[in-house]
XYZ file of C-alpha atoms in Angstrom:
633
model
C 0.000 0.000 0.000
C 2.630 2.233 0.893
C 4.310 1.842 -2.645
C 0.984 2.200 -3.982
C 1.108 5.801 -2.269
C 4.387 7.038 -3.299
C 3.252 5.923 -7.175
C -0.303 7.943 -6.298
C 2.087 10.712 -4.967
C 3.175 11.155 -8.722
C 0.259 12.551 -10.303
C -1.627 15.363 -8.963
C -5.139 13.369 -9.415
C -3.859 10.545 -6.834
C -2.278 13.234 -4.859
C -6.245 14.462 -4.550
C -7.925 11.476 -4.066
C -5.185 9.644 -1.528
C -6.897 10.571 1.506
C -9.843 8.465 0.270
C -7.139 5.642 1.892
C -7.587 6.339 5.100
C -11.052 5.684 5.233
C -10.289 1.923 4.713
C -7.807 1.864 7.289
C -9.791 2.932 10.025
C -12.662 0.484 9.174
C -11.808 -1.475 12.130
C -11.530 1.195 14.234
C -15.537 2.026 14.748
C -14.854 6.219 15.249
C -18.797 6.089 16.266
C -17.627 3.656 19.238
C -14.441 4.657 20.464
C -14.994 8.525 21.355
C -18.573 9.958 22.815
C -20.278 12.001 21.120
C -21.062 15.547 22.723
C -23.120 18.567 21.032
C -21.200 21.792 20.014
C -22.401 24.988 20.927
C -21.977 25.872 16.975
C -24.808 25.386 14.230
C -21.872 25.249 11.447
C -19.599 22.740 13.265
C -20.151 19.124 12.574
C -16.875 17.038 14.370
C -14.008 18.967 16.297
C -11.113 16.741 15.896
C -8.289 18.275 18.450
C -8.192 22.064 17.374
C -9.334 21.415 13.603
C -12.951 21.794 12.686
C -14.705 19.892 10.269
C -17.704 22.522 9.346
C -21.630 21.558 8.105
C -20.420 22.733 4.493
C -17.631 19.985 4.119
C -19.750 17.069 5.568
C -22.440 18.449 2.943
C -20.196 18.673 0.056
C -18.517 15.030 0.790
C -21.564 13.288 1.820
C -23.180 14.747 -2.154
C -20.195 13.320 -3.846
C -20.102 10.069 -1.811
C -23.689 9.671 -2.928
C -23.488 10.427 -6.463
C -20.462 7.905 -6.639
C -22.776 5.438 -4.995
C -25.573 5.864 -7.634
C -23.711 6.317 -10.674
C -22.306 2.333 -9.800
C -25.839 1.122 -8.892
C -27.420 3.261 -12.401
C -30.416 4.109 -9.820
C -31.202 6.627 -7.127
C -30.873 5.789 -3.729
C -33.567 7.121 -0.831
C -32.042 8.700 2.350
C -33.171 5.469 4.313
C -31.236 3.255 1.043
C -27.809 5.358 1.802
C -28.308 5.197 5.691
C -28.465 1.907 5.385
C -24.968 1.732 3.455
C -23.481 3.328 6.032
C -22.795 6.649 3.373
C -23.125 9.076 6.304
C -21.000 7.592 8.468
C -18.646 6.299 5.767
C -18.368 10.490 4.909
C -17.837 11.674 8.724
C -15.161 8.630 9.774
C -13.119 9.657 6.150
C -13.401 13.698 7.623
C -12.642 12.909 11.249
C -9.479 10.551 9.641
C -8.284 12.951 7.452
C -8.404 15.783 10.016
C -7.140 13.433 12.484
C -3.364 13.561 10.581
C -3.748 17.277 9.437
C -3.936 17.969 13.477
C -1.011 15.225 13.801
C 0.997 16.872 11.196
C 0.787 20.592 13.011
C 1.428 18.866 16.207
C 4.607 17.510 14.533
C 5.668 21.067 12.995
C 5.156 19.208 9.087
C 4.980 22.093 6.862
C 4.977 21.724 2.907
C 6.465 24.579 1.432
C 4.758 26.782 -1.045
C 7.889 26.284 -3.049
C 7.302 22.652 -2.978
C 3.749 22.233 -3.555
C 4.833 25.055 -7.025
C 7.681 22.739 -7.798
C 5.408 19.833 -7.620
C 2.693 21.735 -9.692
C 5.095 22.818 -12.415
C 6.588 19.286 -12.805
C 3.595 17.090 -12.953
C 3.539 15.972 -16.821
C -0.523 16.656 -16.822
C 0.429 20.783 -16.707
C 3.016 20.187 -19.413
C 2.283 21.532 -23.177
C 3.662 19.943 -26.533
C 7.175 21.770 -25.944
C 7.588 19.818 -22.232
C 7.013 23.303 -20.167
C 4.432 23.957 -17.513
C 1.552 25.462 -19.123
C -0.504 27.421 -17.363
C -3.878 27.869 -19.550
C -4.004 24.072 -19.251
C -3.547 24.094 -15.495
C -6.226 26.219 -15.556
C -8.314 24.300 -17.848
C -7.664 21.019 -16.007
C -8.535 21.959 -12.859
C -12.055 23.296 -14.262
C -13.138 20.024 -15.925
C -12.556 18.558 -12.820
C -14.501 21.068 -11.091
C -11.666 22.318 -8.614
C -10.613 25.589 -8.030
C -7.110 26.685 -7.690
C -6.834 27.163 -4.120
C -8.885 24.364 -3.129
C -6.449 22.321 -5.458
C -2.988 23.943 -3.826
C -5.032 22.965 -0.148
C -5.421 19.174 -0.845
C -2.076 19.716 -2.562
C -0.377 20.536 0.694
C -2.848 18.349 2.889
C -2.126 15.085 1.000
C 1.781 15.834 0.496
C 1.664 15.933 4.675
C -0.315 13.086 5.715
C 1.982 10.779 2.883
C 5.441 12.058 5.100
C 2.767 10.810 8.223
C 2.437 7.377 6.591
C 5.613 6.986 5.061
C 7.627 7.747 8.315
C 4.997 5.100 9.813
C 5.028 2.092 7.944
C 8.119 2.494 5.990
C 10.140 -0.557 5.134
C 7.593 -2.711 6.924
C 9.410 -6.407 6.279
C 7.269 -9.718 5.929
C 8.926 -12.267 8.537
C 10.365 -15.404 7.342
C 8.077 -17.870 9.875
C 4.906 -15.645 8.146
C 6.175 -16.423 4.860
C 7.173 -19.760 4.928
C 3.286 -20.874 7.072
C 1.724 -18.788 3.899
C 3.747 -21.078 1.272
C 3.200 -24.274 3.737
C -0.650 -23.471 3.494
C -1.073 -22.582 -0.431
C 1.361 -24.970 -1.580
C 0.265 -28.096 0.265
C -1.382 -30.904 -1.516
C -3.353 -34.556 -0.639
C -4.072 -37.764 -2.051
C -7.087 -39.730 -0.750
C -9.431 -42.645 -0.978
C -12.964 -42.419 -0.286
C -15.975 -43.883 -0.282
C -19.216 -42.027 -1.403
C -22.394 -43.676 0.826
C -25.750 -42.838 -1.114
C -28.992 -42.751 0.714
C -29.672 -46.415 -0.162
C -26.945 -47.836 2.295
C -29.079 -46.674 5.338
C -31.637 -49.767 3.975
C -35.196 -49.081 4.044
C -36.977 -46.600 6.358
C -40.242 -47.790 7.686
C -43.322 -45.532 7.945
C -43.325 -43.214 10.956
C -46.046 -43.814 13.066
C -48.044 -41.098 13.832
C -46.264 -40.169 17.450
C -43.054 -39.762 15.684
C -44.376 -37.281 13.473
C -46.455 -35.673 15.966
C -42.564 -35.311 17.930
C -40.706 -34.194 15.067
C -43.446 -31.751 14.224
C -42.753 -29.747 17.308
C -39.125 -30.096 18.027
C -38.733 -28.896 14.225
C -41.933 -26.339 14.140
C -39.794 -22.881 12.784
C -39.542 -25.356 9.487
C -43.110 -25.769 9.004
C -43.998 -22.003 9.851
C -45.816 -19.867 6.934
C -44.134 -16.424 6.137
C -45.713 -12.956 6.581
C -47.941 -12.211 3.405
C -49.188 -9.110 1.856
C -52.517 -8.435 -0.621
C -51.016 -5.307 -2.373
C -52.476 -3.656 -5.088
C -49.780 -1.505 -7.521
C -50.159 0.921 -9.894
C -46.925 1.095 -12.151
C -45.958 3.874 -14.355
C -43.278 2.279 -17.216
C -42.292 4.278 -20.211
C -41.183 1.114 -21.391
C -44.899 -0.554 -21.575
C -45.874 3.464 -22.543
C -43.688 3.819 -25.026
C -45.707 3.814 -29.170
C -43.392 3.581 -31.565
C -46.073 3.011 -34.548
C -46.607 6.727 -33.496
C -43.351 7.964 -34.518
C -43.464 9.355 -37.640
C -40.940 9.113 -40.809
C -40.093 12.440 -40.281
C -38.882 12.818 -37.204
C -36.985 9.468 -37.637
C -35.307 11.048 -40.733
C -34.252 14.291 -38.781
C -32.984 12.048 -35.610
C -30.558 10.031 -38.396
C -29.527 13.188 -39.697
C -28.909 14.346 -36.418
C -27.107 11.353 -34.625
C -25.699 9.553 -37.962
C -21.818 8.864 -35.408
C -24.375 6.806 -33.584
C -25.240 4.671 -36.481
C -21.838 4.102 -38.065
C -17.795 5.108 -37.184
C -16.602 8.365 -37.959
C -13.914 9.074 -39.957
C -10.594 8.121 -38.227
C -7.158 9.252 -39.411
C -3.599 8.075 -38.751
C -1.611 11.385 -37.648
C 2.128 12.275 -37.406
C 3.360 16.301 -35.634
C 6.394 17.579 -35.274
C 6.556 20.904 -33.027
C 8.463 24.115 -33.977
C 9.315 27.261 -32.281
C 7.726 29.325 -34.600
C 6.593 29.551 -38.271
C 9.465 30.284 -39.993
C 11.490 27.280 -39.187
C 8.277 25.178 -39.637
C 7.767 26.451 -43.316
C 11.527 25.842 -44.201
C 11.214 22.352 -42.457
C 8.275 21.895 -44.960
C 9.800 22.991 -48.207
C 12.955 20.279 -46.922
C 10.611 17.675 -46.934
C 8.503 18.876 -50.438
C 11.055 19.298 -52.019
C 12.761 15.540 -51.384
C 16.300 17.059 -49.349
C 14.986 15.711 -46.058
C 12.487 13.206 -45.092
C 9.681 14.087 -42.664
C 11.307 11.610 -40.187
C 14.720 13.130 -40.616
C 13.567 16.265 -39.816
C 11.251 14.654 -36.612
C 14.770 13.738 -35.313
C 16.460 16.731 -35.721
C 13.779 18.406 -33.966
C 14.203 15.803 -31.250
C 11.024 13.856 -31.468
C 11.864 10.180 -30.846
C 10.022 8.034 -33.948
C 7.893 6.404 -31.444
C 6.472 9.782 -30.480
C 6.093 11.169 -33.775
C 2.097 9.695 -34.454
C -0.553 11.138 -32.298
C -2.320 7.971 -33.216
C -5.469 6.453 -35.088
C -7.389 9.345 -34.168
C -11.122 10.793 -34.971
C -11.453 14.641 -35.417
C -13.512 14.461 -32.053
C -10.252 13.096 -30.395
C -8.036 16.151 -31.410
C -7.964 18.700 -28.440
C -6.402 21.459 -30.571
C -9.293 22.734 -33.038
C -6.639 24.350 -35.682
C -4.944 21.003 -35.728
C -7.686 18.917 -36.178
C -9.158 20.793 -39.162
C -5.793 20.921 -40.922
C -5.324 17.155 -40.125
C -8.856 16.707 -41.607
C -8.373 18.382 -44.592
C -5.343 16.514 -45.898
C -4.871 14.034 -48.022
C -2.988 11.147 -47.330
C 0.801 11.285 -47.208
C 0.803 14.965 -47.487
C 2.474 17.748 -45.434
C 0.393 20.671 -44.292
C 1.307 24.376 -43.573
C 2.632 25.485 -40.968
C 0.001 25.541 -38.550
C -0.909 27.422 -35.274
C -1.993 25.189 -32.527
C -2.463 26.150 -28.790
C 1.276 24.441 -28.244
C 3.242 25.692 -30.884
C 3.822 25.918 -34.285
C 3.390 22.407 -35.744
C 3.761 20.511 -39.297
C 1.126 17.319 -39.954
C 1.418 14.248 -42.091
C -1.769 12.002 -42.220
C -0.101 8.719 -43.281
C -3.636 6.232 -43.232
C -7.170 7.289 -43.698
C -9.916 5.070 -42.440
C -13.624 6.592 -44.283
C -16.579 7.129 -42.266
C -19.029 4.295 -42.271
C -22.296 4.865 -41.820
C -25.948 1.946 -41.772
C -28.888 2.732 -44.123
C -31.919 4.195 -42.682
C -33.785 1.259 -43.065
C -31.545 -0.590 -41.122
C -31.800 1.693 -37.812
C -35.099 2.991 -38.263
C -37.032 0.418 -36.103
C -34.008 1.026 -33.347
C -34.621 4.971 -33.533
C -38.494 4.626 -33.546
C -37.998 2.695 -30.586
C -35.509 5.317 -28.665
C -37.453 8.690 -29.637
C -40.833 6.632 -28.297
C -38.808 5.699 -25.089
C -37.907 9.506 -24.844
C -40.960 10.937 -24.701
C -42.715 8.519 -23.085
C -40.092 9.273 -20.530
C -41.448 13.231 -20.944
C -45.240 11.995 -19.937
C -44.066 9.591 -17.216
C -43.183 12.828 -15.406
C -46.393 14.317 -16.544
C -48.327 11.697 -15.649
C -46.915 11.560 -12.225
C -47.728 14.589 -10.722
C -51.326 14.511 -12.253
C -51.702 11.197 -10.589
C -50.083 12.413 -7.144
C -52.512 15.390 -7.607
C -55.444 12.635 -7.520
C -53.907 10.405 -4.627
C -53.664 13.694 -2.165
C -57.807 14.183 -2.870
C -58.009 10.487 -2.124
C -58.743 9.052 -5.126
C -58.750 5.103 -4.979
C -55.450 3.610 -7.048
C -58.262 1.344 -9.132
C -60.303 4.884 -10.495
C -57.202 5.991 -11.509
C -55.884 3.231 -14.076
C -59.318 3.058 -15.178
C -59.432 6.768 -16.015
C -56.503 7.068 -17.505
C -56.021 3.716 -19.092
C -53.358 2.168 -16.897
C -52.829 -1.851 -15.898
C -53.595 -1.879 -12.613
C -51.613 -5.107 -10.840
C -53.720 -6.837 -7.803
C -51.646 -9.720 -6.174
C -53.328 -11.679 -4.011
C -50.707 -12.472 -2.013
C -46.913 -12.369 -1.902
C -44.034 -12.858 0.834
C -40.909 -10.517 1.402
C -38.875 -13.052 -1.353
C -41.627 -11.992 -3.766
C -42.669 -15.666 -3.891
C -46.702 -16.586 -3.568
C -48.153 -19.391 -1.144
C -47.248 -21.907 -3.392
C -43.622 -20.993 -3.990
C -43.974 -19.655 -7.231
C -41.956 -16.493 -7.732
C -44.681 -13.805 -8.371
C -43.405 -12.280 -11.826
C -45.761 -9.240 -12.330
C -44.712 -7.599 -9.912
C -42.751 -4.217 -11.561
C -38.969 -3.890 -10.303
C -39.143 -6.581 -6.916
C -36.104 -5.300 -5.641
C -37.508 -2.095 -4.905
C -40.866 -2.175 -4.351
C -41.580 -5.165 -2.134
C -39.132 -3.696 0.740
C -41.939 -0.554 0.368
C -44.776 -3.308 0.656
C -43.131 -4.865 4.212
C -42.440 -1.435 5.348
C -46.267 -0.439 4.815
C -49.681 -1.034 6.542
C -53.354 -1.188 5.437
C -54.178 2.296 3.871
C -51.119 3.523 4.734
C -50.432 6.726 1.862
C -46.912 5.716 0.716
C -45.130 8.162 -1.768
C -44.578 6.291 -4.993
C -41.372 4.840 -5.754
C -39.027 5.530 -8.893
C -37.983 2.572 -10.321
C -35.073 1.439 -12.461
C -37.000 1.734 -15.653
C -37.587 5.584 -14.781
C -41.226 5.212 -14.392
C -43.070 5.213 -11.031
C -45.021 2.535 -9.130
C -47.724 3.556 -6.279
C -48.186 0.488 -3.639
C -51.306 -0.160 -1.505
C -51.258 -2.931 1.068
C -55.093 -4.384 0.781
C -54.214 -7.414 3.444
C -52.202 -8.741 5.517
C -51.647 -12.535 6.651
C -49.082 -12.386 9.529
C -46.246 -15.069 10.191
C -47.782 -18.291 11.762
C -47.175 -22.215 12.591
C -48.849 -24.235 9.887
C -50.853 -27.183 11.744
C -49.534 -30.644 11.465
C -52.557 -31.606 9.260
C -51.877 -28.761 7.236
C -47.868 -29.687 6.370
C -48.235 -33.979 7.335
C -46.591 -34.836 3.914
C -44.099 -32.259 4.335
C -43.411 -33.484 7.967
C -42.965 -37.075 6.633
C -40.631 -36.305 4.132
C -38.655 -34.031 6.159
C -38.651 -36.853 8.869
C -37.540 -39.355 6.580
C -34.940 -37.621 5.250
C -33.703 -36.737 8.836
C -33.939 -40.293 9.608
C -31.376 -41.367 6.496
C -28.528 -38.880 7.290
C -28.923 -40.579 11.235
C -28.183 -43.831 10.016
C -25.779 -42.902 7.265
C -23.860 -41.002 9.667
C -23.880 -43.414 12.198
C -22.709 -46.176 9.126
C -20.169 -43.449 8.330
C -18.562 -43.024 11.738
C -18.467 -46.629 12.009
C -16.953 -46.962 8.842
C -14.606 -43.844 9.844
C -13.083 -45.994 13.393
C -12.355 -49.062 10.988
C -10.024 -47.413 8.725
C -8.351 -46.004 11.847
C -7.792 -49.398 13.460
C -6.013 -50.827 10.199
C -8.562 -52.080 8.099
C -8.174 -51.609 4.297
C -10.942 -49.247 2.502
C -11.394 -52.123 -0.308
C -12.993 -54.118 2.239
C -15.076 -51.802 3.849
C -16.233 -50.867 0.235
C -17.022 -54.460 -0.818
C -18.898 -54.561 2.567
C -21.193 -51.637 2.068
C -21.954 -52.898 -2.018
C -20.114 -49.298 -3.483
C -16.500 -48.543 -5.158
C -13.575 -46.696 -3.824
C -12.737 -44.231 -5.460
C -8.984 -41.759 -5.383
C -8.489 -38.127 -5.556
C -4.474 -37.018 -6.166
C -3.585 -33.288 -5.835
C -6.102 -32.133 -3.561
C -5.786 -28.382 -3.547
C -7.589 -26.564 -0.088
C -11.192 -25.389 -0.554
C -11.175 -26.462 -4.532
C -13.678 -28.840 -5.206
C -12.560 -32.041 -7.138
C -13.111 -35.603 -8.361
C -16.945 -35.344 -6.882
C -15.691 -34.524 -3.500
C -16.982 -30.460 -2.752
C -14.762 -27.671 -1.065
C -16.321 -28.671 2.529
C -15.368 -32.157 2.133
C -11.933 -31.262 0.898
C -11.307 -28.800 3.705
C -11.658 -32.164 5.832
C -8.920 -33.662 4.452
C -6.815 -30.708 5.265
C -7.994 -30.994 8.854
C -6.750 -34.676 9.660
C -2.981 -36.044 9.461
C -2.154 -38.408 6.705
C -3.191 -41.924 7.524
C -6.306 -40.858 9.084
C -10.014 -41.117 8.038
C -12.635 -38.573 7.914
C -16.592 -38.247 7.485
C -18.195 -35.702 6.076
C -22.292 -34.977 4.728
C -22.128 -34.135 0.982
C -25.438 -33.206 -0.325
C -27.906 -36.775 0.176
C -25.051 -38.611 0.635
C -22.027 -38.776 2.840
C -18.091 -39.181 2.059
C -15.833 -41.538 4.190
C -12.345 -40.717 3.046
C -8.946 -41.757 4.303
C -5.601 -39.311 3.789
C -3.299 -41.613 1.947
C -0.541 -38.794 1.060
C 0.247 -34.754 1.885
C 3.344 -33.224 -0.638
C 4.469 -30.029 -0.251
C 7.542 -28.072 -2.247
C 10.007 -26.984 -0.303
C 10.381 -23.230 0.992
C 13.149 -21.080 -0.938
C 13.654 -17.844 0.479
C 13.938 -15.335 -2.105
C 12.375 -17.239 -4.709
C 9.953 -15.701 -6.942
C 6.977 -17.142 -4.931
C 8.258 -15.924 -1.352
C 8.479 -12.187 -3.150
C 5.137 -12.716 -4.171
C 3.903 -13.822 -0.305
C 6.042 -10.787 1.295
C 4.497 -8.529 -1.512
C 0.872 -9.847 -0.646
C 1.440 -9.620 3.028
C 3.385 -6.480 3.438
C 0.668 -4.422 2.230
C -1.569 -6.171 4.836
C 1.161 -5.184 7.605
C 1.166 -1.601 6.345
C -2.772 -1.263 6.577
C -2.544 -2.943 9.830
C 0.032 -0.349 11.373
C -1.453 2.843 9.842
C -4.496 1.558 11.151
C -3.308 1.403 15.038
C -1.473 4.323 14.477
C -4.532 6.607 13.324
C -6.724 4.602 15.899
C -4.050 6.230 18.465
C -3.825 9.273 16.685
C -8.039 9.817 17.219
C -7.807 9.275 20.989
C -5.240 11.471 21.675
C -6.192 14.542 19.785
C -9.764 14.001 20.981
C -12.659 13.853 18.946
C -16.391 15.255 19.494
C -18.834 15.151 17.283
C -22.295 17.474 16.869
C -25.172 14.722 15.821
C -27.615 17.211 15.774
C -25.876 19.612 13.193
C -24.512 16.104 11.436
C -27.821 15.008 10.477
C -28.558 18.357 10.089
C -25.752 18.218 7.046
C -26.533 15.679 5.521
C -30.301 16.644 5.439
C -31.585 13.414 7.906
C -33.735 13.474 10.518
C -33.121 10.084 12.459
């Protein structure tokens, strides 16, 4: 991890983002736990840590960003209940409190960046640099604003980061992986086994009579959370799809025409060009560099290297005009033809010459190829519009207490009545209950609600809307033995096989470890043995699963095991354990110490910004953090 820091510590980007570390290191640490909590006298002031402050504004503004990270990866919104219970908000606070925990630690400890360093580091980070290698400022500038970061926030978390990577660093340093760690890793991974077993189906326990009814009656209510029926709900739900809204036959040839027109990169590849640059101080060594090459004295790669552009750096690559940043080059480049030198031409870095040396043409489908495809996307789009539409007309009718079933009927909608459903979305049968619009979503809404209960409605993944009314409600309950008998019996008999083939098993199991050989015991029970060479721990293999395997690597060699697999149940004997031997300094031990000193690193940074947090002192305002985040819980 540390290494992973230093090569962060290289690019200005990482140098932002590197106190997003810290929040995983202090996972263990439970901030919410260790300190309590007290209530500031100030409105703006969420968490003191020591003398540092972290205000409403920053909790805000991190808590936004956390959230839009969070839905951007899940492609839906999340409720303020959905990103409470991800933790978000205290996710947000415990990275604030940790990152102001080492800016406190680093002014106890007199760290100060320089302004020269944090300019030095600025002007020598290759994302500021222009085509002639030099800092450039307009791109600074420019960077920073498609990022969305001003200048002095920028130089801040420039500084900030820079401090708490001297924190780590003089931490967890040259952390070293111990050779008795190393060696129980490679004894562990590298270890293999050799068995014989025996695989026992449910036909060696023989047959099982009838139960009579006393036995049922007993397992009935020594097992009754088996037999017990789940909560159920009667919910009635009107969804709002612009998928099942959508009318495609109503788009007309017109506006598919003028979409085509309008979107034809999206139905085809634009023109891409193969493009070589060479940079020049200024025009008039650019045009005499052009009428060497025109006029055969020098070629353009001879003059590339006497400019001092390496050949590998002389293309700019298979490139659309889209993917040139400069618009004067990309229009000259454009407007070639192939194997051609152009002017001299003015770009925001310099003075440059361009050779296109491949041209790939723009391909574009027929109409009638993509029509049905943009019929389909312009219907989705404004069905999309009168989803919204629709919406607030509808929440208009709910708030004057208009019954869910007028509504569909009035405005044409499929209304969906289940009869009854449980929390899995399954119905009393155990059929998965498949009409009901985006499950995920809505039936956590339908648990959550009671009888007549006004519930907003919920957006779902498809962009549309869904309104939910609970009609009924069968609570949780023990089924009566009449009610489940069959299921009782079954469950009983199969209860009563894995008794007997476990005791058969165990029996089988003390044999093997008084001597006898497995071919007899197998002959004995009427099935085959079976081997199993290169056992590798928790891989499954040669019919024998990861649990059973796991087994073997339990026992010593020579000694037998039992173990339930599925109906049936394994008795297997360890016949041999190999292992390679240990070679410090080999390319697997570097691997191990690699793996594992990253683990050591988290581990110390971890107890060291634990320590840091108690003795600084933290308190944190709950009122003015919910407040922040814009909960009230």
């Amino acid at each position: 991890m540390l290494q992973n820091m230093r090569s962060a510590s290289q690019h200005w980007l990482g140098k932002i983002i590197l106190t997003v570390v810290f929040t995983f290191l202090i996972a263990g640490v439970a901030i919410f736990g260790v300190e309590d909590f007290f209530r500031s006298n100030s409105a703006t002031t969420v968490a003191t840590v020591g003398k540092t402050q972290i205000t409403s504004e920053a909790v805000r503004s991190a808590y936004q960003l956390q959230l839009q990270r969070y839905q951007s990866q899940l492609q839906r919104s999340l409720t303020p209940d959905q990103a409470r219970g991800l933790g978000l908000d205290r996710q947000v606070l415990s990275q604030l409190i940790s990152e102001a925990s080492l800016d406190q630690q680093a002014k106890d400890l007199g760290l100060v960046i320089p302004d020269s360093a944090v300019l030095r580091a600025i002007q020598e980070e290759p994302t500021f640099k222009g085509a002639n290698g030099s800092f450039d400022q307009t791109l600074f500038f420019q960077t920073l604003q498609r990022a969305g970061i001003n200048e002095a926030m920028f130089v801040r978390d420039q500084r900030a980061a820079a401090g708490r990577l001297q924190i780590a660093e003089a931490v967890a340093a040259d952390i070293h992986v111990p050779a008795a760690l190393r060696e129980a890793v490679h004894r562990y991974t590298t270890e293999r086994r050799a068995a014989s077993f025996l695989m026992l189906p449910p036909s060696v326990a023989g047959d099982i009579p009838a139960p009579t009814d006393e036995e049922v009656k007993t397992f009935y209510d020594e097992n009754k959370s088996a037999f017990r029926a789940p909560d159920y709900r009667a919910v009635t739900l009107l969804p709002l799809d612009p998928q099942a809204m959508a009318k495609p036959d109503a788009v007309t040839e017109e506006d598919v025409q003028k979409r085509y027109d309008l979107a034809k990169a999206q139905y085809g590849t634009p023109e891409r060009r193969t493009i070589q640059q060479i940079v020049f101080p200024d025009e008039a060594s650019a045009e005499a560099a052009r009428k060497e090459i025109e006029s055969g004295e020098k070629p353009f790669e001879a003059v590339a290297v006497a400019r001092g552009v390496d050949a590998k750096e002389l293309s700019l690559g298979n490139l659309t005009k889209a993917d040139l940043f400069d618009p004067a080059v990309a229009d000259a480049a454009f407007s070639l033809a192939q194997n051609t030198v152009s002017a001299p031409v003015k770009g925001r870095f310099g003075t440059v010459l361009l050779r296109v040396t491949a041209i790939e043409p723009e391909t574009r489908k027929p109409l009638a190829d993509v029509a049905p495809e943009i019929r389909k996307t312009i219907a989705l789009e404004r069905a999309r519009t009168a989803v919204e539409k629709d919406h607030d007309a509808i929440e208009d009718e709910r708030a004057n207490s208009k019954p869910l079933a007028e509504i569909a009927k009035e405005r044409g909608l499929t209304l969906v009545t289940v009869p009854a459903v449980s929390a899995q979305g399954l119905d009393p049968s155990g059929k998965l209950v498949d009409s009901i619009p985006d499950r995920d979503t809505t039936l956590p809404i339908v648990f959550r609600s009671e009888i007549g209960s006004d519930t907003e409605a919920l957006r779902l993944k498809s962009g549309g809307y869904v309104w939910v009314d609970v009609t009924g409600i069968d609570h949780a309950h023990d089924k009566p033995l009449d009610q489940v008998r069959d299921q009782a019996v079954a469950q009983w008999r199969a209860a009563e096989v894995a008794k007997r083939l476990s005791e058969k098993a165990r029996s089988l199991t003390e044999r093997l470890d008084k001597g006898e050989a497995i071919d007899t015991l197998a002959t004995e029970v009427g099935v085959q043995v079976q081997t199993s060479t290169d056992i590798a721990r928790s891989q499954a293999k040669d019919g024998l699963s990861a649990d059973v395997v796991n087994r073997l690597f339990a026992v010593p060699v020579d000694k037998a095991v039992s173990v339930e697999s599925g109906e049936s149940r394994v008795v297997a004997k360890v016949t041999a354990a190999t292992m390679p031997a240990f070679v410090p300094g080999s390319a697997s031990d570097a691997a191990i110490s690699k793996r594992f000193q990253a683990t050591l690193i988290d581990d110390i940074l971890g107890e060291y910004i634990a320590d840091v947090q108690k003795s600084v002192g933290i308190t944190v305002n709950q009122t003015a953090f919910r407040r922040a985040i814009g909960g009230e819980y």
